[in-house]
Structure formats: C-alpha cells, structure tokens
PDB file of C-alpha atoms and ligand atoms in Angstrom:
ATOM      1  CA  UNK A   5       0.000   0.000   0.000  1.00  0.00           C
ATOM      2  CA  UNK A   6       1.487   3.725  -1.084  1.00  0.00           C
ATOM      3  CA  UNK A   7       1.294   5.909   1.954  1.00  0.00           C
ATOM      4  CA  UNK A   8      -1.476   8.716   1.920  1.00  0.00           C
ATOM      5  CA  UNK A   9       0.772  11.682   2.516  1.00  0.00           C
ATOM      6  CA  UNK A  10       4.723  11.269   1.571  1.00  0.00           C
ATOM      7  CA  UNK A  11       7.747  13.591   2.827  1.00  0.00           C
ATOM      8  CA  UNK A  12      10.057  12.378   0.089  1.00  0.00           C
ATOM      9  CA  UNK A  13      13.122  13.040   1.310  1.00  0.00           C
ATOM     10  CA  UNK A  14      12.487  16.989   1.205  1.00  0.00           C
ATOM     11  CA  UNK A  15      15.181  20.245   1.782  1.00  0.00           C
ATOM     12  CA  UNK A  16      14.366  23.671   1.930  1.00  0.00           C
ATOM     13  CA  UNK A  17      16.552  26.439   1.393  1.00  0.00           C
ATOM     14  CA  UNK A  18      15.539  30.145   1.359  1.00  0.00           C
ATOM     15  CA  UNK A  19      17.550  32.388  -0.238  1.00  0.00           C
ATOM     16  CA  UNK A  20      17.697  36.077   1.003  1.00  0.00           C
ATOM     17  CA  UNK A  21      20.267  39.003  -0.043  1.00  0.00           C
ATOM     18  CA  UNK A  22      22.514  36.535  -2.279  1.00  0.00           C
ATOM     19  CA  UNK A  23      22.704  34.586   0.716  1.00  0.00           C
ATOM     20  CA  UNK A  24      21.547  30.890   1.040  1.00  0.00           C
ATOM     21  CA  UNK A  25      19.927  29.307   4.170  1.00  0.00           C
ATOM     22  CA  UNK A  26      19.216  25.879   4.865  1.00  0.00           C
ATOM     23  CA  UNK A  27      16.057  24.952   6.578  1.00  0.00           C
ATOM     24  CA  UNK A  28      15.190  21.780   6.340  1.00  0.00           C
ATOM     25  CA  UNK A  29      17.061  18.827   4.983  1.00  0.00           C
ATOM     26  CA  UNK A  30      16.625  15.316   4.404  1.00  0.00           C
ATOM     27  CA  UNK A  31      12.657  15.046   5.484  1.00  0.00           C
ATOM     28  CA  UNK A  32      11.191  11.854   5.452  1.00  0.00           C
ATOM     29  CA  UNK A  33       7.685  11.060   6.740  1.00  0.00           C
ATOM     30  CA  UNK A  34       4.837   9.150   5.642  1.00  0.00           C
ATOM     31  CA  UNK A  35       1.335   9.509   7.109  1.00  0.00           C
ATOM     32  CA  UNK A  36      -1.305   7.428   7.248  1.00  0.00           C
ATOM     33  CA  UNK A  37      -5.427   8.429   6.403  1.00  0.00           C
ATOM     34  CA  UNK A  38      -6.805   9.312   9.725  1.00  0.00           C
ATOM     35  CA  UNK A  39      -3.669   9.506  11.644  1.00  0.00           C
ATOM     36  CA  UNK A  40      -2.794  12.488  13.943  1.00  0.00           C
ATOM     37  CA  UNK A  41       0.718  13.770  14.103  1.00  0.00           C
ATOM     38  CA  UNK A  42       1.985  16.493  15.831  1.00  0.00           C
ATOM     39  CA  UNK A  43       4.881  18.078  14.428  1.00  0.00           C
ATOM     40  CA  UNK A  44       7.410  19.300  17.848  1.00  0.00           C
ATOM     41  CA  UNK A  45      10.564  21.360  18.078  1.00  0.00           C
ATOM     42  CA  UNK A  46      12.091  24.396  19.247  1.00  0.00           C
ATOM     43  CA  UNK A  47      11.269  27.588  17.933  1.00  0.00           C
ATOM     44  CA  UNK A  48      12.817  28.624  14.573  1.00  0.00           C
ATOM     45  CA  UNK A  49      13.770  25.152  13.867  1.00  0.00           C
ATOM     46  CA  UNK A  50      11.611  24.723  10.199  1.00  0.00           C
ATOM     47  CA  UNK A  51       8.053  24.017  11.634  1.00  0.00           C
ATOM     48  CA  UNK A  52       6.251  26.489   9.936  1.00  0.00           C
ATOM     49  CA  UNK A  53       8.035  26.266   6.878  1.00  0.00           C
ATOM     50  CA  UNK A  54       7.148  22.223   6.873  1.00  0.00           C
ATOM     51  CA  UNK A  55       3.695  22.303   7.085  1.00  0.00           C
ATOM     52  CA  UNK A  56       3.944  25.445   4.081  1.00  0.00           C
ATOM     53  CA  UNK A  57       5.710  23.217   2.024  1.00  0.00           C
ATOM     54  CA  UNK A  58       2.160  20.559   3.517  1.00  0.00           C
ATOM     55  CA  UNK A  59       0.190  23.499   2.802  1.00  0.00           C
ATOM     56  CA  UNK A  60       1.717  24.320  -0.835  1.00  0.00           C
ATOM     57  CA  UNK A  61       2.456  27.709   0.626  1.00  0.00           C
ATOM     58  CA  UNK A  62       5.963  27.666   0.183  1.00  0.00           C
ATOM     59  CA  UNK A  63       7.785  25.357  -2.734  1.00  0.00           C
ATOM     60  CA  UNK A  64      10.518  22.858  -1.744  1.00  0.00           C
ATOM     61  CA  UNK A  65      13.767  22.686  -3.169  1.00  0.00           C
ATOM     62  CA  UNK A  66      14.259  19.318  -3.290  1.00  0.00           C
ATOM     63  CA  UNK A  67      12.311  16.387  -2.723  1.00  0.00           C
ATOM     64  CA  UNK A  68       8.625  16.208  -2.828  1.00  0.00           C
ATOM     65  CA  UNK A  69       5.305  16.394  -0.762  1.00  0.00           C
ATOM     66  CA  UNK A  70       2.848  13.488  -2.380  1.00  0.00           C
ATOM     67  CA  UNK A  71      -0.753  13.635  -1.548  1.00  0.00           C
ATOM     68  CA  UNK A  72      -2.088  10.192  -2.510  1.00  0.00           C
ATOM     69  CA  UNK A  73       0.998  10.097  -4.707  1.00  0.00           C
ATOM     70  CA  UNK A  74      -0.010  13.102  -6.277  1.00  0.00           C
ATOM     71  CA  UNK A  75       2.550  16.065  -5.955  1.00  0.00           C
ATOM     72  CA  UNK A  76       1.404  19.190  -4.401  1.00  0.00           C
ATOM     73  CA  UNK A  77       3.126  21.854  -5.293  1.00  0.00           C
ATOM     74  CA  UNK A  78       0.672  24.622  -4.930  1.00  0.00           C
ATOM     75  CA  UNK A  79      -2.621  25.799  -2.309  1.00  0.00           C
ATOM     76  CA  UNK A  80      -5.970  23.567  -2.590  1.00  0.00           C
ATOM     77  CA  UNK A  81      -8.801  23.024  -0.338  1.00  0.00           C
ATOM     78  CA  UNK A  82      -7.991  19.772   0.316  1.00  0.00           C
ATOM     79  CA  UNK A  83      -5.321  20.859   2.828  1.00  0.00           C
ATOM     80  CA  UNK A  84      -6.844  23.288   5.069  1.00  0.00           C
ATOM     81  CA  UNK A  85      -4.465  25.123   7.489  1.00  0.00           C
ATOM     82  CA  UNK A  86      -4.998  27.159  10.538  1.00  0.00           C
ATOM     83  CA  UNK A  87      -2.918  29.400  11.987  1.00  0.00           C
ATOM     84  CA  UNK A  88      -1.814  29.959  15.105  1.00  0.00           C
ATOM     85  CA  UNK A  89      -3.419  33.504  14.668  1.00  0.00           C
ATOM     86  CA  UNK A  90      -6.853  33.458  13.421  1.00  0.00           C
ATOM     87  CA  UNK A  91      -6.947  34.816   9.543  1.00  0.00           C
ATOM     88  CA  UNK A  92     -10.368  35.436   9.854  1.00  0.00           C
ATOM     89  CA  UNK A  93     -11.760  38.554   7.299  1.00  0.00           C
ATOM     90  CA  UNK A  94     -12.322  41.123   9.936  1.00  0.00           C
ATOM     91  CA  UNK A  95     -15.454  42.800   7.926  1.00  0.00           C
ATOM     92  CA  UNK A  96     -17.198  39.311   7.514  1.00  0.00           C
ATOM     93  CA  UNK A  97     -18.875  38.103  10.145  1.00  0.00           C
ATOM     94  CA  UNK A  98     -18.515  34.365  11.348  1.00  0.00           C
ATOM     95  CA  UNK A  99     -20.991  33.491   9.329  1.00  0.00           C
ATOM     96  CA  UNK A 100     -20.117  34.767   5.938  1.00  0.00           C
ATOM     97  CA  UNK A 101     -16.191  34.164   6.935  1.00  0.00           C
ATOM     98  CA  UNK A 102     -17.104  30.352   6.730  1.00  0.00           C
ATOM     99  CA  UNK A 103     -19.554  31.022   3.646  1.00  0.00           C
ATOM    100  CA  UNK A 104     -17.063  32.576   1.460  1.00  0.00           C
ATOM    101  CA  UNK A 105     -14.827  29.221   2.418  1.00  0.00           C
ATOM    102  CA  UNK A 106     -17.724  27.433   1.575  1.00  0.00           C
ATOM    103  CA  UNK A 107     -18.542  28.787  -1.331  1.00  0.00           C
ATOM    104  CA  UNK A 108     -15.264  28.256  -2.672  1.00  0.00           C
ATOM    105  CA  UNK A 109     -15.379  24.622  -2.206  1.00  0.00           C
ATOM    106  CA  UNK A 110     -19.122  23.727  -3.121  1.00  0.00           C
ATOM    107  CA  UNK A 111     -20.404  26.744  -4.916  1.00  0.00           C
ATOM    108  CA  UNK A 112     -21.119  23.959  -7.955  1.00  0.00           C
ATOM    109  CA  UNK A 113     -22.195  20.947  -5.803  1.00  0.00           C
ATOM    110  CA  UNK A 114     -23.833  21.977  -3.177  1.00  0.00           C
ATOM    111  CA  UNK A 115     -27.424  24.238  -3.604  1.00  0.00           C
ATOM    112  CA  UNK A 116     -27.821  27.625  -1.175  1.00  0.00           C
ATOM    113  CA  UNK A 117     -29.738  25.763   1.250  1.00  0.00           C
ATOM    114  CA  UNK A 118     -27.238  22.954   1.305  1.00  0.00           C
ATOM    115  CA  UNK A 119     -24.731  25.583   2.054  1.00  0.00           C
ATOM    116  CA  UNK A 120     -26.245  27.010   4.701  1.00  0.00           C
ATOM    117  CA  UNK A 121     -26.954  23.888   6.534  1.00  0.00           C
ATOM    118  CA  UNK A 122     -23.100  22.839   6.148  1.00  0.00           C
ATOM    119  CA  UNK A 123     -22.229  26.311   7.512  1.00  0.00           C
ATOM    120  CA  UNK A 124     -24.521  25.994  10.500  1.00  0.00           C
ATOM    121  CA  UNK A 125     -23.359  22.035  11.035  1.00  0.00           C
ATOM    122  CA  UNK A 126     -19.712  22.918  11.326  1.00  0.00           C
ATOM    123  CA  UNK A 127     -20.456  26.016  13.389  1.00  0.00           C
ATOM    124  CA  UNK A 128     -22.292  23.875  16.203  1.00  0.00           C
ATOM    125  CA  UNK A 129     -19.515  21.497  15.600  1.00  0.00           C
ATOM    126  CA  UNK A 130     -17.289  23.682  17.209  1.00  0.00           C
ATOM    127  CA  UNK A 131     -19.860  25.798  19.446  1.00  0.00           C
ATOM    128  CA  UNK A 132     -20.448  28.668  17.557  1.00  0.00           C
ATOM    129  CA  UNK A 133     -24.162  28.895  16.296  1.00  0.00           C
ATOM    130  CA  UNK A 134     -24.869  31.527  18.393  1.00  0.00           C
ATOM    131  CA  UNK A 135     -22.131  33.875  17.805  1.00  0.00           C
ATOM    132  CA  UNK A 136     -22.523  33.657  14.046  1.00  0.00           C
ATOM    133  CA  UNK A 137     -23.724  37.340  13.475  1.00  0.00           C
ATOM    134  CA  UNK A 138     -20.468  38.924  15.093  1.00  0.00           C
ATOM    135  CA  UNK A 139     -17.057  39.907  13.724  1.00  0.00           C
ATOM    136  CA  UNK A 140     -14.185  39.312  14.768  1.00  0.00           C
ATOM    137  CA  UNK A 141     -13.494  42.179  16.693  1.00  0.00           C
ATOM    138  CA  UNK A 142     -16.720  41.175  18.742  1.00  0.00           C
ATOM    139  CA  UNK A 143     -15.380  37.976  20.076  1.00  0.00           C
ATOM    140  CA  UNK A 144     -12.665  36.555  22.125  1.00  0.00           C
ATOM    141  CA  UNK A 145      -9.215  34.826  20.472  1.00  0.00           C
ATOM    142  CA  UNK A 146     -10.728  31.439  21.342  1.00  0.00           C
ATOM    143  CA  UNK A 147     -13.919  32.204  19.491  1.00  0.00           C
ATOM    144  CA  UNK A 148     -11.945  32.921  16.994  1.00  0.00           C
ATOM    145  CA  UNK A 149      -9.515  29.909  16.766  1.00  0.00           C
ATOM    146  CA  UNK A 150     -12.350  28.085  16.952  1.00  0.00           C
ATOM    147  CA  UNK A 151     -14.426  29.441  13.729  1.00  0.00           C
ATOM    148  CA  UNK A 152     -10.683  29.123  12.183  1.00  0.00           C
ATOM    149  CA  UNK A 153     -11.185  25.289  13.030  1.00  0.00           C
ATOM    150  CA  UNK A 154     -14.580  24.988  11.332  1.00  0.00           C
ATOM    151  CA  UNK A 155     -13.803  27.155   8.475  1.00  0.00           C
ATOM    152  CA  UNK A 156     -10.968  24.809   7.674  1.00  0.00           C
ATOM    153  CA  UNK A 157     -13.279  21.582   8.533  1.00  0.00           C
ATOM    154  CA  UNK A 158     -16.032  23.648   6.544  1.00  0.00           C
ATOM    155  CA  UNK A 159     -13.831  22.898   3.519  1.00  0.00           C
ATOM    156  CA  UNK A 160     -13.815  19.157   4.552  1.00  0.00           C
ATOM    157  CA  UNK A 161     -10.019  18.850   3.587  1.00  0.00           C
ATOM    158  CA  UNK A 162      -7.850  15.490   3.434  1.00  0.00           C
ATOM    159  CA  UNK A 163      -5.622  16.654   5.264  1.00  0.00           C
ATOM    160  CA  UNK A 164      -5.970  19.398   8.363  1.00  0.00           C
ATOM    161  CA  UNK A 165      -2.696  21.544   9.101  1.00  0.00           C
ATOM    162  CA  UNK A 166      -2.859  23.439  12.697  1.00  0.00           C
ATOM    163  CA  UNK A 167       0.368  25.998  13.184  1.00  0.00           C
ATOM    164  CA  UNK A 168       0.540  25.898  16.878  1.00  0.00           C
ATOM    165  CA  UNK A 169      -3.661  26.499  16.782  1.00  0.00           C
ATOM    166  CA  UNK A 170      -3.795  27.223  20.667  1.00  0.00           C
ATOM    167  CA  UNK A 171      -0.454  28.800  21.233  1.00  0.00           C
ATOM    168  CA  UNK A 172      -1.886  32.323  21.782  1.00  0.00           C
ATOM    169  CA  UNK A 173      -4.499  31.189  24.322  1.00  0.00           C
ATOM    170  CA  UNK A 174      -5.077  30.849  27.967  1.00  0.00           C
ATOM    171  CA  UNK A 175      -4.339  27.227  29.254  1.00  0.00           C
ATOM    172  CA  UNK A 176      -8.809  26.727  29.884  1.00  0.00           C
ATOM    173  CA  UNK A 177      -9.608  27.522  26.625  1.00  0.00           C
ATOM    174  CA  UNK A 178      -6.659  25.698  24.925  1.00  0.00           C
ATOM    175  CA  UNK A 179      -8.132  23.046  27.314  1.00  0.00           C
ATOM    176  CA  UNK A 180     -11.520  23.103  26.209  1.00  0.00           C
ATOM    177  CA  UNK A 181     -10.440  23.451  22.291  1.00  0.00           C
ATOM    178  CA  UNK A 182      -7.723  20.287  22.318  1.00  0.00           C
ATOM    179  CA  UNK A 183     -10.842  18.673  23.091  1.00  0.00           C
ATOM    180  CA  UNK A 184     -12.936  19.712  20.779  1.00  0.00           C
ATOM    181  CA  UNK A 185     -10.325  19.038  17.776  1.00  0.00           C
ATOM    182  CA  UNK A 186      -9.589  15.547  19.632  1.00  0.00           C
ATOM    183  CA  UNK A 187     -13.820  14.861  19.331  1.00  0.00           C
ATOM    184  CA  UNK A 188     -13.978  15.866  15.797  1.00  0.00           C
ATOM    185  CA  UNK A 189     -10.642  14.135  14.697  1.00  0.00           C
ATOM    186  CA  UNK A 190     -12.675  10.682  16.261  1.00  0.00           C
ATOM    187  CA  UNK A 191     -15.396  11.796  14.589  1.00  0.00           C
ATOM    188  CA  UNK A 192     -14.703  12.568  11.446  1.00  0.00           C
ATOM    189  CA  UNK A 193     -10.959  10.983  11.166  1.00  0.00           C
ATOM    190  CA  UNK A 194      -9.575  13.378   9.442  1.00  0.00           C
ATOM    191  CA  UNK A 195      -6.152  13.456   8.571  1.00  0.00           C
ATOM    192  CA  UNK A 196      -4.202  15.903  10.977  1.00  0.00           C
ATOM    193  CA  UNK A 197      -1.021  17.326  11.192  1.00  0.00           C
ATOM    194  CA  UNK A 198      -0.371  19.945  13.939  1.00  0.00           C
ATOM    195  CA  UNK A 199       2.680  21.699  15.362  1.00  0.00           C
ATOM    196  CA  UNK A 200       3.477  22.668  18.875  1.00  0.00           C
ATOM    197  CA  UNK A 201       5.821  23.756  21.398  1.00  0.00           C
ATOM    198  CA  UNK A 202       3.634  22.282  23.936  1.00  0.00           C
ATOM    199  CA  UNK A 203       4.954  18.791  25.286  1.00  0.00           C
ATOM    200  CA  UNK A 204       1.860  17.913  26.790  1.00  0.00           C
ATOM    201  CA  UNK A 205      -0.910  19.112  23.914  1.00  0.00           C
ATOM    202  CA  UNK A 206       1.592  16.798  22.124  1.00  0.00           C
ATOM    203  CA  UNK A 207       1.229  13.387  23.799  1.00  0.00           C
ATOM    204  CA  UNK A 208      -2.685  14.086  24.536  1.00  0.00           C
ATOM    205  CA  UNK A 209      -3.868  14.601  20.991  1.00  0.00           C
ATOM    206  CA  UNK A 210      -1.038  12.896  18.811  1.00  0.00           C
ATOM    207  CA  UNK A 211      -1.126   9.022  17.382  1.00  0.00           C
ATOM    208  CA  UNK A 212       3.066   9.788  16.132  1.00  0.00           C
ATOM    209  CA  UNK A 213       5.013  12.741  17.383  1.00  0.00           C
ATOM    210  CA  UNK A 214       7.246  14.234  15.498  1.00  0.00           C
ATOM    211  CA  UNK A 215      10.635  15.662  16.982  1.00  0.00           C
ATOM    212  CA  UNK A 216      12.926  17.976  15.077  1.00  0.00           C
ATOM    213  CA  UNK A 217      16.242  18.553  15.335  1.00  0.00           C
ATOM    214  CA  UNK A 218      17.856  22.376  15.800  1.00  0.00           C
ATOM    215  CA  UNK A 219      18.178  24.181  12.710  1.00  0.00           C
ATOM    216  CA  UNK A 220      19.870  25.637  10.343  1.00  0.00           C
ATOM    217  CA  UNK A 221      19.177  22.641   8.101  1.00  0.00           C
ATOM    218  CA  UNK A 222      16.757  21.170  10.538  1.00  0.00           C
ATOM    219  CA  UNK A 223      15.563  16.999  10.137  1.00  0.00           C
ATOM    220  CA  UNK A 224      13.350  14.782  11.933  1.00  0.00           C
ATOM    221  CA  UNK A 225      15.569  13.200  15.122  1.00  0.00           C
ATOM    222  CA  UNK A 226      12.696  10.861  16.436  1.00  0.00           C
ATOM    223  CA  UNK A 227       9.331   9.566  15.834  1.00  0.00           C
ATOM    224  CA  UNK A 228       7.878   8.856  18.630  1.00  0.00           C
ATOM    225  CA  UNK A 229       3.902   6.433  18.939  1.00  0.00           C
ATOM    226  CA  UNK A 230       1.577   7.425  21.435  1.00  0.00           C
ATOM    227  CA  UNK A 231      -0.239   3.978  22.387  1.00  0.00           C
ATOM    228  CA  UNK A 232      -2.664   5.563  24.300  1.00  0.00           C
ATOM    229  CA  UNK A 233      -6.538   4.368  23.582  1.00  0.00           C
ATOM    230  CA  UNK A 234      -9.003   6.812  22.688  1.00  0.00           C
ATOM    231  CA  UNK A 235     -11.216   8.868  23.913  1.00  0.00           C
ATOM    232  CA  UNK A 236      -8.414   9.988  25.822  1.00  0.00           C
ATOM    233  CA  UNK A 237      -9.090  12.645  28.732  1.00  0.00           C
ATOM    234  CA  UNK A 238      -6.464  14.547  30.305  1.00  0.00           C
ATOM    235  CA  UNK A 239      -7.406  14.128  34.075  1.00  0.00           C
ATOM    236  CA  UNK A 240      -6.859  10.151  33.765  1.00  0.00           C
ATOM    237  CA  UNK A 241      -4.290  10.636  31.475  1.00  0.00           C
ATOM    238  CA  UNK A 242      -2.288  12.582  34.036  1.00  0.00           C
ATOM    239  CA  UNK A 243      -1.091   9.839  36.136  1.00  0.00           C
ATOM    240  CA  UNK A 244      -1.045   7.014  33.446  1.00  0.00           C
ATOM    241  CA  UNK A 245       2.138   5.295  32.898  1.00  0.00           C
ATOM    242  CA  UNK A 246       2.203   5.343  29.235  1.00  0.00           C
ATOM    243  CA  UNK A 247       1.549   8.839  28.803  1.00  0.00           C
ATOM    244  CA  UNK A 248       4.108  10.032  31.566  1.00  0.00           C
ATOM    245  CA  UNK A 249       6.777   7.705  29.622  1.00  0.00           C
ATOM    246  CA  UNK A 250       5.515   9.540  26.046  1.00  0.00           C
ATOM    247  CA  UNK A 251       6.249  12.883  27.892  1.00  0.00           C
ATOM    248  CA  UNK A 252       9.445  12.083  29.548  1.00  0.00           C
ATOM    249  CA  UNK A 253      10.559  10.439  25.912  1.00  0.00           C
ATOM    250  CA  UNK A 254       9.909  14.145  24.761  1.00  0.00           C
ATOM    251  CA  UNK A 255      11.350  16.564  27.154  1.00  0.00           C
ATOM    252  CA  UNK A 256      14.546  14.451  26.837  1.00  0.00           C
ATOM    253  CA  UNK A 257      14.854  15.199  23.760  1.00  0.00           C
ATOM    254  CA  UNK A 258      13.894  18.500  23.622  1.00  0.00           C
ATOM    255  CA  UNK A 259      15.821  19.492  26.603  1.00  0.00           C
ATOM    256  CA  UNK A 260      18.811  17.166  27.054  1.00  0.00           C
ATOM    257  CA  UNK A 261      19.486  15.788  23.335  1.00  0.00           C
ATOM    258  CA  UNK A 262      18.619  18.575  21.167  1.00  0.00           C
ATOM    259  CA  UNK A 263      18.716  22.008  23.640  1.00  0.00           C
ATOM    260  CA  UNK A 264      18.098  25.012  22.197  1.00  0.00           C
ATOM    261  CA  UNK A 265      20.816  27.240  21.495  1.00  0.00           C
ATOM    262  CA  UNK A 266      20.214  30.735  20.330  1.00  0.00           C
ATOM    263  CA  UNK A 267      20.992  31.338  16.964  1.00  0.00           C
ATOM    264  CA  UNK A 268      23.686  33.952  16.461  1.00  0.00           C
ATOM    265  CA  UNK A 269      22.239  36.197  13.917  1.00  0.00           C
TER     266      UNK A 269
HETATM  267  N1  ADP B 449      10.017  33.263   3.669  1.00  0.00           N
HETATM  268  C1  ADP B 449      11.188  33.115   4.310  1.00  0.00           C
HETATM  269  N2  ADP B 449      12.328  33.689   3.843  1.00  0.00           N
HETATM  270  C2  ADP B 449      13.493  33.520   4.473  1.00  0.00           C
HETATM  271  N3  ADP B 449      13.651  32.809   5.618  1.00  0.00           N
HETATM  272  C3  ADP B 449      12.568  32.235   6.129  1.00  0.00           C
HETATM  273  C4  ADP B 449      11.278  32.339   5.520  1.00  0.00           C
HETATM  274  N4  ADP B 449      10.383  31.653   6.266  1.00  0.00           N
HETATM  275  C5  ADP B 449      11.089  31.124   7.295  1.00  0.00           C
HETATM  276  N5  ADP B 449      12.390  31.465   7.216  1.00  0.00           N
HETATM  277  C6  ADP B 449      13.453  31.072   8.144  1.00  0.00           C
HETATM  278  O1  ADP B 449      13.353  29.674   8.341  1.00  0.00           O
HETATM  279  C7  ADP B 449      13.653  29.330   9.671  1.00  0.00           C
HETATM  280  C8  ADP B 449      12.533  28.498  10.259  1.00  0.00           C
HETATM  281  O2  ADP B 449      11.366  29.281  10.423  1.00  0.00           O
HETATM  282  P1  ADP B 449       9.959  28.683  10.861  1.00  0.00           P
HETATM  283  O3  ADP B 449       9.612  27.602   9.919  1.00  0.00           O
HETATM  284  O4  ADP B 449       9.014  29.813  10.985  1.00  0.00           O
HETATM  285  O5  ADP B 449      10.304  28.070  12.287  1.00  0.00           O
HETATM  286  P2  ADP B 449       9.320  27.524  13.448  1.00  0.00           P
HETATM  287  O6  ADP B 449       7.941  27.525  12.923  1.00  0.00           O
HETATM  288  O7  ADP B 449       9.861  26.182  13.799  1.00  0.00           O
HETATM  289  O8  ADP B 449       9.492  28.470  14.604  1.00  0.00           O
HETATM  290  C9  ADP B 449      13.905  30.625  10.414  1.00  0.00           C
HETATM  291  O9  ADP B 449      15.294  30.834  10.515  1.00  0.00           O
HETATM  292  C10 ADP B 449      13.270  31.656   9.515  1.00  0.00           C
HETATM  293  O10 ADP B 449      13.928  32.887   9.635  1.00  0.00           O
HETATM  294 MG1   MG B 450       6.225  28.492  13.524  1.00  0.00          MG
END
C-alpha cells in the first residue's frame, strides 16, 4: 500500500540578499489516512516552513510532498491550514467568513440551502451557532480559533494543518479546544497534522510525534507512537504510565538531546 501523505526526502533552502539558508534537509515522513501527528521542536527550527511546504504555501527545493501520490506543489482546499493567529476577514462576520470558504469549495455541488446547513453544522460542531452574526473584533481569540477550526473543517479537507492552533491562548480555553479538535478528529478521522511547542498538547492529541532537530538545516531526530486508547481525557491521562513515559521520551529530547541554542544572527 502507497502511503497517503509522503515527505520524500524533502530540503528547503531560502535564499535572502545573495545569501543561502538551509532549513530543512533530508525530510522523510509518511502519514497514514486518519492519523494524527503532531509536528514538535524548538522555535525557529523549520516548523512552519514544513507544514507550508504541507500546505503548498511555500515550494521545496528538493524532494517532494505526495498527496495520494499526487505532488502538491501549490494551495488547494484539500489541505486546510490554521494558523496559530486566526486569519479570519475582519469585515465578515462568522458566518459569511465560513460562507465565502464554503462557497469556494461547493459553490457547484452543493445548492444555497445545502450551504447554509453545512455552515450551521460545522459552526455547532465547534460551538459557535450563536455567535454567528459577530465579527471578529466582537469575540474573544478562542472564538476565533475556533471558527478558524470549522472554516478549515467547513472545507472538509484530506488533510488538516494546525500551526501551533492554541499557542496564543489561555491554558482553559486551549483546554476546552484540544478537546474539541480531539472529538472531531474521532469523529470525522480526518487526517491531521499539527505543530506545537507544547509537550503535553503533544502526547494528549497525537497518534506519532514528530521531533525535530535544531536548525539551520533542521531533520526529523525521532518519531515517537503514542499507544494511548481513545477517547483519551487529560485528568486520567495525568497519572497514566504510558503517557508520563511519552512525555518524559519528549522533554529528553527537547531538553537534554537537542537544547536550544540561540541562533547567532
Ligand atoms: N520566507 C522566508 N524567507 C526567508 N527565511 C525564512 C522564511 N520563512 C522562514 N524562514 C526562516 O526559516 C527558519 C525556520 O522558520 P519557521 O519555519 O518559521 O520556524 P518555526 O515555525 O519552527 O518556529 C527561520 O530561521 C526563519 O527565519
Ligand atoms: Mg512556527
């Protein structure tokens, strides 16, 4: 069986000023339909530039990014990303920020009333029905991460890319929204890739976690499996053996094998 999602042996260079920078080199990964994977490392290491290259954001520049075996080398709907900030329109409100998404995708196949109840079904999907009227600037940053979840699952992508999704929030709502994404990955299985700094968020929501070495030309130093059954919920999970050995397996890494040494720019 080919896998569903390939990182054929990928490098990434960014040249700036006559002046060449290695990112990434050497990236090999295959992914699985269904399977969550969290992407971890420290800060400036490549993370965001990976899941560009996932996203067709950013080009590699060598190697390849296969999609069913199909090379992506540009945007499509069928890899939704959020960001860590929301990139919600700020003069749409929830509603139509989601619409436009939706339009996008199923202007052809789906009729306006179809549309509008696939709106409203991934609103209450992440809890926000009732706030569908406001903009942006009307609701909190976890609001807003969260329509930024449904307008991505709006699309109904194959594969879901999250940049660090909860990174700007406080640890209740991050809380509250891992679990959310954990209940609709069950629920719908969809394919989901998601980078973090947060050890923890990491082993909770993750089926493989990804380590990455330091940068410049940053690779992947371990892949670690997460055995751990599902549903999975964090107050059990806290003093389980399995998920205290995932943890340890990835703040040794982080912290003893591959510390974090400012760059000297
Ligand atoms: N468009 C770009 N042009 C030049 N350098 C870039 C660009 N995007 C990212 N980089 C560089 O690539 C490195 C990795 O960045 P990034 O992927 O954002 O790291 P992370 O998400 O792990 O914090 C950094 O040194 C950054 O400066
Ligand atoms: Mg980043």
């Amino acid at each position: 069986m080919t896998a569903y999602l390939k990182l054929d042996h990928i490098d990434k260079s960014f040249a700036r000023g006559g002046q060449v920078s290695e990112v990434l080199s050497d990236i090999r990964l295959t992914i699985d339909k269904g399977e969550f994977v969290s992407i971890i490392g420290h800060s400036g290491c490549g993370k965001s530039t990976l899941l560009n290259l996932i996203a067709g954001l950013t080009k590699v520049s060598a190697g390849a990014v296969l999609l069913q075996d199909k090379e992506v080398d540009s945007p499509g709907p069928e890899r939704a990303v959020v960001f860590q900030n929301h990139s919600l329109l700020p003069w749409l409100t929830v509603y139509e920020n989601i619409s436009l998404a939706v339009s996008k995708v199923f202007g052809r196949s789906k009729s306006k009333a179809e549309r509008h109840e696939w709106i409203m079904r991934n609103l209450d999907l992440v809890q926000m029905a009732h706030a569908r009227y406001k903009r942006p600037a009307e609701i909190s940053g976890g609001m807003k991460q969260r329509v930024g979840i449904a307008r991505a699952l709006a699309m109904e992508p194959k594969i879901l890319l999250l940049d660090e999704p909860f990174g700007a929030l406080d640890a209740l709502t991050r809380a509250h929204l891992q679990d959310a994404v954990m209940d609709i990955h069950s629920r719908l299985g969809s394919t989901t890739i998601m980078i973090t700094h947060d050890v923890d968020e990491a082993v909770l929501l993750s089926d493989r976690i990804v380590m990455m070495t330091n940068g410049p030309a940053a690779t992947i130093g371990e892949v670690l499996a997460v055995p751990l059954t599902r549903p999975r919920r964090r107050v059990e999970l806290a003093s389980d053996r399995t998920f205290l050995r995932c943890r340890e397996a990835v703040l040794k890494f982080l912290y003893e094998r591959h510390r974090f040494v400012e760059a000297a720019e």
